[in-house]
Coordinates of C-alpha atoms and ligand atoms in Angstrom, one line a residue:
M274 CA 321.2 -1.9 -15.9
R275 CA 318.1 -3.5 -17.1
R276 CA 317.8 -5.3 -20.4
L277 CA 314.6 -4.9 -22.3
V278 CA 314.3 -7.2 -25.3
I279 CA 311.6 -6.8 -27.9
E280 CA 310.8 -10.2 -29.3
R281 CA 308.6 -11.7 -32.0
I282 CA 307.3 -15.1 -30.8
D283 CA 305.4 -16.5 -33.7
P284 CA 306.3 -15.8 -37.3
V285 CA 302.8 -16.4 -38.5
L286 CA 300.8 -14.5 -35.9
G287 CA 303.6 -12.1 -35.1
R288 CA 302.7 -12.0 -31.4
C289 CA 305.4 -9.9 -29.9
R290 CA 306.4 -9.3 -26.3
Y291 CA 308.8 -7.4 -24.2
V292 CA 311.2 -9.6 -22.2
A293 CA 312.9 -7.8 -19.4
D294 CA 315.8 -8.9 -17.2
V295 CA 314.6 -7.6 -13.8
D296 CA 316.8 -8.5 -10.9
D297 CA 318.4 -11.3 -13.0
R298 CA 315.0 -12.9 -13.7
R299 CA 313.7 -12.9 -17.2
V300 CA 310.1 -11.6 -17.1
A301 CA 307.8 -11.6 -20.2
Q302 CA 305.3 -8.8 -20.7
P303 CA 306.9 -7.0 -17.7
T304 CA 305.3 -4.4 -15.5
L305 CA 308.1 -2.2 -14.4
V306 CA 307.8 -0.4 -11.0
A307 CA 309.8 2.6 -10.2
R308 CA 309.9 5.2 -7.4
R309 CA 309.9 8.9 -8.3
G310 CA 313.5 10.1 -8.3
E311 CA 314.9 6.7 -9.4
R312 CA 317.0 6.3 -12.5
F313 CA 316.0 4.0 -15.3
D314 CA 319.0 2.5 -17.0
G315 CA 318.2 0.0 -19.7
V316 CA 319.4 -1.6 -22.9
I317 CA 316.7 -2.0 -25.5
E318 CA 317.3 -4.8 -28.0
N319 CA 315.3 -5.0 -31.2
A320 CA 314.7 -8.7 -32.1
L321 CA 311.9 -7.7 -34.5
P322 CA 312.3 -7.8 -38.3
Q323 CA 311.1 -4.2 -38.4
P324 CA 312.6 -1.0 -37.0
T325 CA 311.1 0.0 -33.7
T326 CA 311.4 2.4 -30.8
V327 CA 310.3 2.3 -27.2
H328 CA 308.3 5.4 -26.2
F329 CA 307.8 6.0 -22.5
H330 CA 304.3 7.3 -22.6
G331 CA 303.5 10.1 -20.2
L332 CA 307.0 10.6 -18.8
T333 CA 308.9 13.9 -18.7
L334 CA 311.8 13.0 -21.0
A335 CA 314.3 14.6 -23.4
E336 CA 314.0 13.9 -27.1
S337 CA 316.9 11.3 -26.9
Q338 CA 315.0 9.3 -24.2
D339 CA 311.4 9.7 -25.4
G340 CA 311.5 7.0 -28.1
A341 CA 309.2 9.0 -30.3
G342 CA 310.4 7.6 -33.6
F343 CA 312.9 10.3 -34.7
D344 CA 315.7 7.8 -34.4
P345 CA 314.4 4.2 -34.7
I346 CA 316.4 1.1 -33.6
A347 CA 317.1 -1.1 -36.7
P348 CA 316.3 -4.8 -36.7
G349 CA 319.0 -6.5 -34.6
G350 CA 320.1 -3.2 -33.1
R351 CA 320.4 -2.1 -29.5
R352 CA 320.2 1.1 -27.7
R353 CA 321.0 2.2 -24.1
V354 CA 318.4 4.5 -22.6
R355 CA 318.9 6.2 -19.3
F356 CA 316.7 8.8 -17.5
E357 CA 315.6 10.0 -14.1
V358 CA 311.9 9.3 -13.3
R359 CA 310.4 12.7 -12.5
N360 CA 306.7 12.1 -12.7
R361 CA 304.1 11.8 -10.0
S362 CA 303.0 8.3 -9.0
G363 CA 300.5 6.7 -11.4
L364 CA 300.2 4.3 -14.3
Y365 CA 302.4 5.1 -17.3
W366 CA 303.4 2.7 -20.1
F367 CA 305.8 2.0 -22.9
H368 CA 305.2 0.9 -26.4
P369 CA 306.7 1.1 -29.9
H370 CA 306.5 4.4 -31.8
P371 CA 308.2 3.8 -35.2
H372 CA 306.3 6.0 -37.6
G373 CA 303.9 4.0 -39.8
L374 CA 304.4 0.7 -37.9
T375 CA 303.1 1.6 -34.4
G376 CA 299.6 0.1 -34.9
E377 CA 300.9 -3.2 -36.1
Q378 CA 303.5 -3.6 -33.3
V379 CA 301.3 -2.5 -30.4
Y380 CA 298.5 -4.9 -31.7
A381 CA 301.1 -7.7 -31.8
G382 CA 301.4 -7.4 -28.0
L383 CA 304.0 -4.7 -27.4
A384 CA 302.6 -2.7 -24.5
G385 CA 304.3 -2.7 -21.1
L386 CA 303.2 -1.0 -18.0
L387 CA 305.3 1.3 -15.8
V388 CA 303.9 1.8 -12.3
L389 CA 305.3 4.8 -10.6
V390 CA 305.0 5.0 -6.8
D391 CA 305.7 7.8 -4.3
E392 CA 304.5 8.8 -0.8
D393 CA 301.0 9.8 -1.8
D394 CA 300.6 6.4 -3.5
A395 CA 301.7 4.5 -0.4
T396 CA 299.5 6.7 1.8
L397 CA 296.4 5.8 -0.2
D398 CA 297.1 2.1 -0.1
A399 CA 297.6 2.3 3.7
A400 CA 294.4 4.2 4.2
L401 CA 292.5 1.6 2.1
A402 CA 294.1 -1.2 4.0
L403 CA 294.8 -2.7 0.6
A404 CA 295.6 -6.4 0.4
P405 CA 298.6 -6.8 -1.9
R406 CA 296.7 -8.8 -4.5
N407 CA 293.9 -6.2 -4.5
R408 CA 296.1 -3.8 -6.4
L409 CA 296.2 -4.5 -10.1
A410 CA 297.7 -2.6 -13.1
L411 CA 296.1 -3.8 -16.3
A412 CA 296.6 -3.0 -20.0
L413 CA 293.2 -3.6 -21.6
A414 CA 293.3 -4.3 -25.3
D415 CA 290.8 -5.7 -27.8
V416 CA 292.1 -8.4 -30.0
R417 CA 290.6 -10.3 -33.0
V418 CA 290.0 -14.0 -32.2
A419 CA 288.6 -16.4 -34.8
Q420 CA 288.3 -20.2 -34.4
G421 CA 290.2 -19.9 -31.1
L422 CA 293.2 -18.2 -32.7
L423 CA 294.4 -14.7 -32.4
R424 CA 294.3 -13.1 -35.8
P425 CA 297.3 -11.1 -37.1
Y426 CA 297.1 -7.4 -37.9
A427 CA 295.6 -7.2 -41.3
P428 CA 293.5 -4.0 -41.6
R429 CA 291.3 -3.5 -44.7
P430 CA 291.4 0.0 -46.2
A431 CA 288.4 1.2 -44.2
E432 CA 290.1 -0.1 -41.0
C433 CA 293.3 1.8 -41.9
V434 CA 291.2 5.0 -41.9
H435 CA 288.9 4.4 -39.0
G436 CA 290.8 1.9 -36.8
W437 CA 291.5 -1.8 -36.2
L438 CA 289.1 -3.3 -33.7
G439 CA 289.0 -6.6 -32.0
N440 CA 286.2 -8.8 -30.8
R441 CA 287.6 -9.9 -27.4
A442 CA 289.3 -8.2 -24.6
M443 CA 292.7 -9.1 -23.2
A444 CA 294.2 -7.8 -19.9
N445 CA 298.1 -7.9 -19.8
G446 CA 298.1 -10.3 -22.7
A447 CA 295.6 -12.8 -21.3
L448 CA 292.1 -13.6 -22.7
D449 CA 289.2 -14.1 -20.3
P450 CA 291.1 -12.4 -17.4
L451 CA 289.8 -13.3 -14.0
Y452 CA 291.6 -12.1 -10.8
R453 CA 291.1 -13.4 -7.3
V454 CA 290.9 -10.6 -4.8
A455 CA 290.2 -10.4 -1.0
P456 CA 287.2 -8.6 0.4
G457 CA 287.8 -4.9 1.0
W458 CA 289.0 -2.2 -1.4
V459 CA 290.4 -3.1 -4.8
R460 CA 292.6 -0.6 -6.6
L461 CA 292.7 -0.9 -10.4
Q462 CA 295.1 1.1 -12.5
L463 CA 293.7 0.6 -16.0
L464 CA 295.2 1.5 -19.4
N465 CA 293.2 1.5 -22.6
A466 CA 295.9 -0.3 -24.8
C467 CA 293.5 -0.8 -27.7
N468 CA 294.6 0.3 -31.1
A469 CA 291.4 2.2 -31.8
R470 CA 288.5 1.1 -29.5
G471 CA 287.0 3.5 -27.0
L472 CA 285.8 2.0 -23.7
L473 CA 283.0 3.2 -21.4
L474 CA 284.2 1.5 -18.3
A475 CA 281.6 0.3 -15.6
F476 CA 281.4 -2.5 -13.1
R477 CA 278.6 -5.0 -12.6
E478 CA 277.6 -7.5 -10.0
G479 CA 275.1 -9.7 -11.9
D480 CA 272.9 -7.2 -13.7
T481 CA 273.4 -4.4 -11.2
Q482 CA 275.9 -1.6 -11.9
V483 CA 278.2 -1.0 -9.0
P484 CA 279.6 2.6 -8.4
F485 CA 283.3 3.1 -8.0
H486 CA 285.7 6.0 -7.2
L487 CA 288.0 7.7 -9.6
V488 CA 291.2 8.5 -7.7
G489 CA 293.7 9.2 -10.5
T490 CA 294.2 9.8 -14.2
D491 CA 297.1 9.7 -16.8
G492 CA 299.4 11.7 -14.7
G493 CA 298.7 10.6 -11.1
L494 CA 296.3 11.0 -8.2
L495 CA 293.5 13.6 -8.2
G496 CA 293.2 16.0 -5.3
A497 CA 290.0 14.2 -4.1
P498 CA 288.2 11.1 -5.2
R499 CA 285.0 11.3 -7.4
E500 CA 282.3 8.7 -7.2
L501 CA 281.2 7.5 -10.7
E502 CA 279.1 4.9 -12.4
R503 CA 280.9 5.0 -15.7
V504 CA 283.9 6.6 -17.3
F505 CA 285.1 7.0 -20.8
L506 CA 288.6 5.6 -21.4
H507 CA 290.0 6.0 -24.9
P508 CA 293.2 4.6 -26.3
A509 CA 296.2 5.5 -24.2
E510 CA 294.2 7.1 -21.4
R511 CA 294.5 5.7 -17.9
V512 CA 292.3 5.7 -14.9
D513 CA 293.1 4.8 -11.3
V514 CA 289.9 3.6 -9.6
V515 CA 289.0 1.9 -6.3
I516 CA 286.0 -0.2 -5.7
N517 CA 284.8 -1.9 -2.5
A518 CA 284.5 -5.7 -3.0
S519 CA 283.3 -6.4 0.5
G520 CA 280.1 -8.3 0.6
R521 CA 280.3 -9.1 -3.1
A522 CA 281.1 -12.5 -4.7
R523 CA 282.1 -11.3 -8.2
L524 CA 282.5 -8.0 -10.1
D525 CA 282.6 -7.8 -13.9
A526 CA 284.3 -4.9 -15.6
V527 CA 282.6 -4.1 -18.9
S528 CA 282.7 -1.5 -21.6
L529 CA 279.1 -0.3 -21.8
E530 CA 277.4 0.4 -25.1
F531 CA 277.7 4.0 -26.3
D532 CA 277.2 6.1 -29.4
P533 CA 280.8 6.4 -30.9
R534 CA 279.8 9.5 -32.9
Q535 CA 281.4 8.2 -36.2
R536 CA 280.7 11.3 -38.3
A537 CA 283.1 10.7 -41.1
G538 CA 280.8 8.3 -42.8
T539 CA 282.1 5.4 -44.7
A540 CA 284.5 7.4 -46.9
V541 CA 287.6 5.3 -47.6
P542 CA 290.5 7.5 -48.7
Q543 CA 293.4 5.7 -50.5
P544 CA 295.6 4.5 -47.7
S545 CA 299.3 4.7 -48.3
H546 CA 301.7 2.9 -46.1
H547 CA 304.7 5.3 -46.3
A548 CA 306.7 3.6 -43.6
R549 CA 306.6 0.2 -45.4
K550 CA 307.8 1.8 -48.6
R551 CA 310.9 3.1 -46.8
Y552 CA 311.9 -0.4 -45.7
A553 CA 312.5 -2.7 -48.6
P554 CA 311.8 -6.0 -46.8
L555 CA 308.3 -4.7 -45.8
A556 CA 307.4 -3.0 -49.0
N557 CA 305.7 -6.0 -50.5
E558 CA 303.7 -7.1 -47.5
A559 CA 300.0 -6.2 -48.0
V560 CA 298.7 -4.0 -45.3
C561 CA 295.7 -1.7 -45.9
E562 CA 295.4 -3.1 -49.4
G563 CA 293.4 -6.2 -49.1
P564 CA 289.9 -6.5 -50.6
E565 CA 287.2 -5.3 -48.3
A566 CA 285.5 -8.6 -48.0
R567 CA 288.6 -10.7 -47.3
Q568 CA 287.9 -11.4 -43.7
A569 CA 284.7 -13.0 -42.5
D570 CA 285.4 -11.9 -38.9
V571 CA 282.4 -10.4 -37.1
V572 CA 283.9 -7.6 -35.0
P573 CA 281.6 -5.6 -32.8
P574 CA 281.7 -1.9 -33.8
D575 CA 283.2 0.9 -31.7
G576 CA 280.7 1.6 -28.9
A577 CA 279.4 -2.0 -28.7
E578 CA 279.3 -3.6 -25.3
L579 CA 282.4 -5.7 -24.5
P580 CA 283.3 -7.7 -21.4
L581 CA 286.7 -6.7 -20.1
F582 CA 287.7 -8.7 -17.0
S583 CA 286.3 -10.1 -13.8
L584 CA 287.2 -10.0 -10.1
Q585 CA 286.4 -13.1 -8.0
V586 CA 286.1 -12.1 -4.4
E587 CA 287.4 -14.9 -2.1
E588 CA 285.6 -15.4 1.1
R589 CA 287.5 -14.4 4.2
R590 CA 286.1 -14.2 7.7
S591 CA 287.5 -10.9 9.0
A592 CA 287.9 -8.4 6.2
K593 CA 289.4 -5.2 7.4
A594 CA 288.3 -2.5 5.0
G595 CA 290.0 0.8 5.4
G596 CA 288.4 4.2 4.5
L597 CA 288.8 6.1 1.3
P598 CA 290.6 9.4 2.1
Q599 CA 289.0 12.6 1.0
R600 CA 292.4 14.1 0.2
L601 CA 294.6 12.1 -2.1
S602 CA 297.3 14.5 -3.1
V603 CA 298.2 18.2 -3.2
L604 CA 297.0 18.5 -6.8
A605 CA 295.1 21.8 -7.0
D606 CA 292.6 22.9 -9.7
A607 CA 294.1 23.8 -13.1
G608 CA 294.7 27.4 -11.9
E609 CA 294.7 30.7 -13.8
W610 CA 295.6 30.5 -17.5
S611 CA 294.1 33.8 -18.8
G612 CA 296.7 36.0 -20.4
Q613 CA 298.8 33.1 -21.6
P614 CA 299.3 32.8 -25.4
V615 CA 296.7 30.7 -27.2
R616 CA 297.8 28.2 -29.8
R617 CA 295.0 26.9 -32.1
M618 CA 294.8 23.6 -33.8
R619 CA 292.1 21.9 -35.8
L620 CA 291.4 18.2 -36.3
D621 CA 290.2 17.6 -39.9
F622 CA 289.0 14.9 -42.2
S623 CA 290.0 14.8 -45.8
E624 CA 288.3 12.6 -48.3
Q625 CA 291.6 11.9 -49.9
Q626 CA 293.9 11.6 -46.9
G627 CA 291.8 10.6 -43.9
F628 CA 292.3 12.3 -40.5
L629 CA 294.8 15.1 -40.2
I630 CA 295.9 17.9 -37.9
D631 CA 295.5 21.4 -39.5
H632 CA 295.0 19.8 -42.9
T633 CA 298.7 18.7 -42.9
P634 CA 299.8 15.0 -43.2
Y635 CA 302.7 14.1 -40.9
R636 CA 306.2 14.7 -42.2
A637 CA 309.1 13.4 -40.2
D638 CA 311.4 16.3 -41.1
E639 CA 308.9 19.0 -40.4
I640 CA 308.7 21.2 -37.3
A641 CA 305.1 22.4 -37.2
F642 CA 305.8 25.1 -34.6
S643 CA 308.2 26.0 -31.8
V644 CA 307.5 26.7 -28.1
A645 CA 309.8 28.7 -25.8
R646 CA 311.4 26.7 -23.0
D647 CA 309.5 27.2 -19.7
A648 CA 306.6 28.9 -21.6
R649 CA 303.0 28.4 -20.5
E650 CA 300.5 28.1 -23.3
V651 CA 296.8 27.5 -23.8
W652 CA 296.1 25.0 -26.6
E653 CA 292.7 25.4 -28.2
I654 CA 292.0 22.3 -30.1
K655 CA 288.8 22.0 -32.2
N656 CA 287.6 18.8 -33.7
S657 CA 285.7 19.0 -37.0
P658 CA 282.0 18.1 -37.1
I659 CA 282.8 15.6 -39.8
S660 CA 285.0 13.5 -37.6
T661 CA 285.2 10.9 -34.9
A662 CA 286.5 10.7 -31.3
H663 CA 290.3 11.4 -31.3
P664 CA 292.4 10.7 -28.2
M665 CA 295.1 13.3 -28.7
H666 CA 298.5 12.7 -27.0
L667 CA 301.2 15.2 -26.2
H668 CA 304.7 13.8 -25.7
G669 CA 306.9 15.1 -22.9
F670 CA 304.5 17.3 -21.0
G671 CA 301.5 16.6 -18.8
F672 CA 298.7 19.2 -19.2
R673 CA 295.5 20.3 -17.5
V674 CA 292.1 20.4 -19.2
L675 CA 290.6 23.9 -18.7
R676 CA 287.3 23.8 -20.6
R677 CA 285.2 21.8 -23.0
Q678 CA 282.6 23.2 -25.5
G679 CA 280.3 21.4 -27.9
T680 CA 280.5 18.0 -26.1
F681 CA 277.8 15.7 -27.4
G682 CA 274.9 14.7 -25.1
P683 CA 275.9 11.4 -23.5
A684 CA 279.4 12.6 -22.8
R685 CA 278.2 16.0 -21.7
A686 CA 275.9 14.2 -19.2
L687 CA 279.1 13.0 -17.4
A688 CA 280.4 16.6 -17.0
T689 CA 281.1 17.6 -13.4
E690 CA 280.9 21.3 -13.7
S691 CA 279.8 24.3 -15.9
A692 CA 283.1 24.4 -17.8
G693 CA 282.1 21.0 -19.2
R694 CA 285.0 19.1 -17.8
L695 CA 284.6 15.4 -17.1
A696 CA 285.8 13.8 -13.9
T697 CA 288.9 12.5 -15.8
D698 CA 289.7 16.1 -16.9
L699 CA 290.3 17.1 -13.3
G700 CA 293.7 15.4 -13.0
V701 CA 297.0 15.6 -14.9
K702 CA 296.5 14.3 -18.5
D703 CA 298.8 13.4 -21.4
T704 CA 296.0 12.2 -23.7
V705 CA 292.7 14.0 -24.1
T706 CA 289.7 12.8 -26.2
L707 CA 287.8 15.2 -28.4
W708 CA 284.4 14.2 -29.8
P709 CA 283.3 15.5 -33.2
N710 CA 282.5 19.2 -33.1
E711 CA 284.0 19.6 -29.7
T712 CA 286.6 22.2 -28.6
V713 CA 288.9 21.7 -25.6
W714 CA 291.3 24.2 -24.0
L715 CA 294.4 22.8 -22.4
G716 CA 296.9 24.4 -20.1
V717 CA 300.4 23.2 -21.0
D718 CA 303.5 24.1 -18.9
F719 CA 306.6 23.6 -21.0
A720 CA 309.0 23.8 -17.9
M721 CA 312.1 21.7 -18.7
P722 CA 314.2 19.9 -16.0
E723 CA 317.7 21.2 -15.2
D724 CA 319.4 18.2 -16.8
P725 CA 322.1 18.1 -19.5
A726 CA 319.9 15.7 -21.6
F727 CA 317.4 18.6 -22.0
R728 CA 319.9 21.1 -23.3
G729 CA 319.3 22.5 -26.8
R730 CA 316.4 22.1 -29.1
Q731 CA 314.1 19.2 -28.1
R732 CA 311.6 17.8 -30.6
Y733 CA 308.3 16.2 -29.5
M734 CA 305.1 15.0 -31.1
F735 CA 301.4 15.7 -30.8
H736 CA 299.2 13.1 -32.3
C737 CA 296.1 11.0 -32.3
H738 CA 296.5 7.8 -30.3
N739 CA 294.0 5.9 -32.4
L740 CA 297.0 4.0 -33.8
E741 CA 295.6 3.8 -37.4
H742 CA 295.1 7.5 -37.3
E743 CA 298.6 8.0 -36.0
D744 CA 300.1 5.7 -38.6
G745 CA 297.8 7.4 -41.2
M746 CA 299.7 10.8 -40.6
M747 CA 297.5 12.4 -37.9
M748 CA 300.6 13.6 -36.1
R749 CA 302.8 16.8 -36.0
N750 CA 306.3 17.5 -34.7
F751 CA 307.0 20.5 -32.6
A752 CA 310.2 21.8 -30.9
V753 CA 310.9 23.3 -27.5
L754 CA 313.7 25.8 -27.9
Ligands
CU107 CU1 292.2 10.0 -34.3

């Protein structure tokens, strides 16, 4: 059994971390590695002064294992969580999901990576002749640094509506991350762990942009690699990319400048921190209530260029670079979904309440809709023209992106085919980003494992993974019956 402790380090800054006992070693900010078919067996201890949960993002889990916030762990409490790892190899992650407190806790450092491996994963590494240190799994997050110090989470009202942004990037909790790699292929499994910032990932050698290959998305490897120059990565999305470092001295990963399509103007609805009001010790802490001009921080807006991390290529005489296979997994195209029932949802903006799904603020005790066990559904999700980019996350089930319509120019330019899909839409996804005025069609298979934990009604969530939108009620519960 593993022990996963959620700690708060500094009472002023509130920097949090996961501490795991892995093979009798205490590891801070752990990256857990699991093989498909293995069982996870852990005790989660909450050493925070707030309620929390641990959501295993992207995994096929029953309600009791998903950590979605229906049943938080109280301060000082503990919970045993056991499940079988059923998903394909890829980068998954775990983070808190207590309703109303998620943004604060994730920003405080609570994001752990879960790398799943299987035969396809090992075959790819072998073909690339990957040096062990040339494989990195990184949680990329923007943090607010002023006078050399990390600033605590203190969003102003406008930031509670539009998102809390940082001015510097961290990878796995470290500022100015630089990794030494050997010549040859480098494989990077990258998570956008930012609260709200979208990234347009690219690699540079000096001033020259260096192409890379997309080999996987949220839910594992693509069928075949795609060569790209840049790729959008919004909060909670993952990409698995390989880049050839042979003949290069240094590669810098950056988020390129882009138009973030903020179409909701500067409207500032009255934020209301429902979660804090439910917990007396937190009710008087000011969040979302400070004066607009309280902080003098200069934070680059969403879409501004931001350096992410660097790869220093160490010189070696004989670098044996393998070849990139043209077949990565048996993943086929999304398949035939015509004739399946269509469920329609709309992402809205309300001048009073901020961003919502179907004009309805989240209610913990509400079930917005029910889905039949083992059903296959098409979800048609439309984002309002008065909106912003929303990375929408579905708990419990991976899905396929079938089609996009109304995508704005610079994103549309990255489409790979007539259905408007982007390269990242070609894999299994659990989080999909919708630009303002865009409609996406998803194919969702609600097949449930034959496992006693999945018996009976299972509740899941569908929500925006801009964490301020999520905490601001842009979330719905649904049930699988
Ligand atoms: Cu959103």
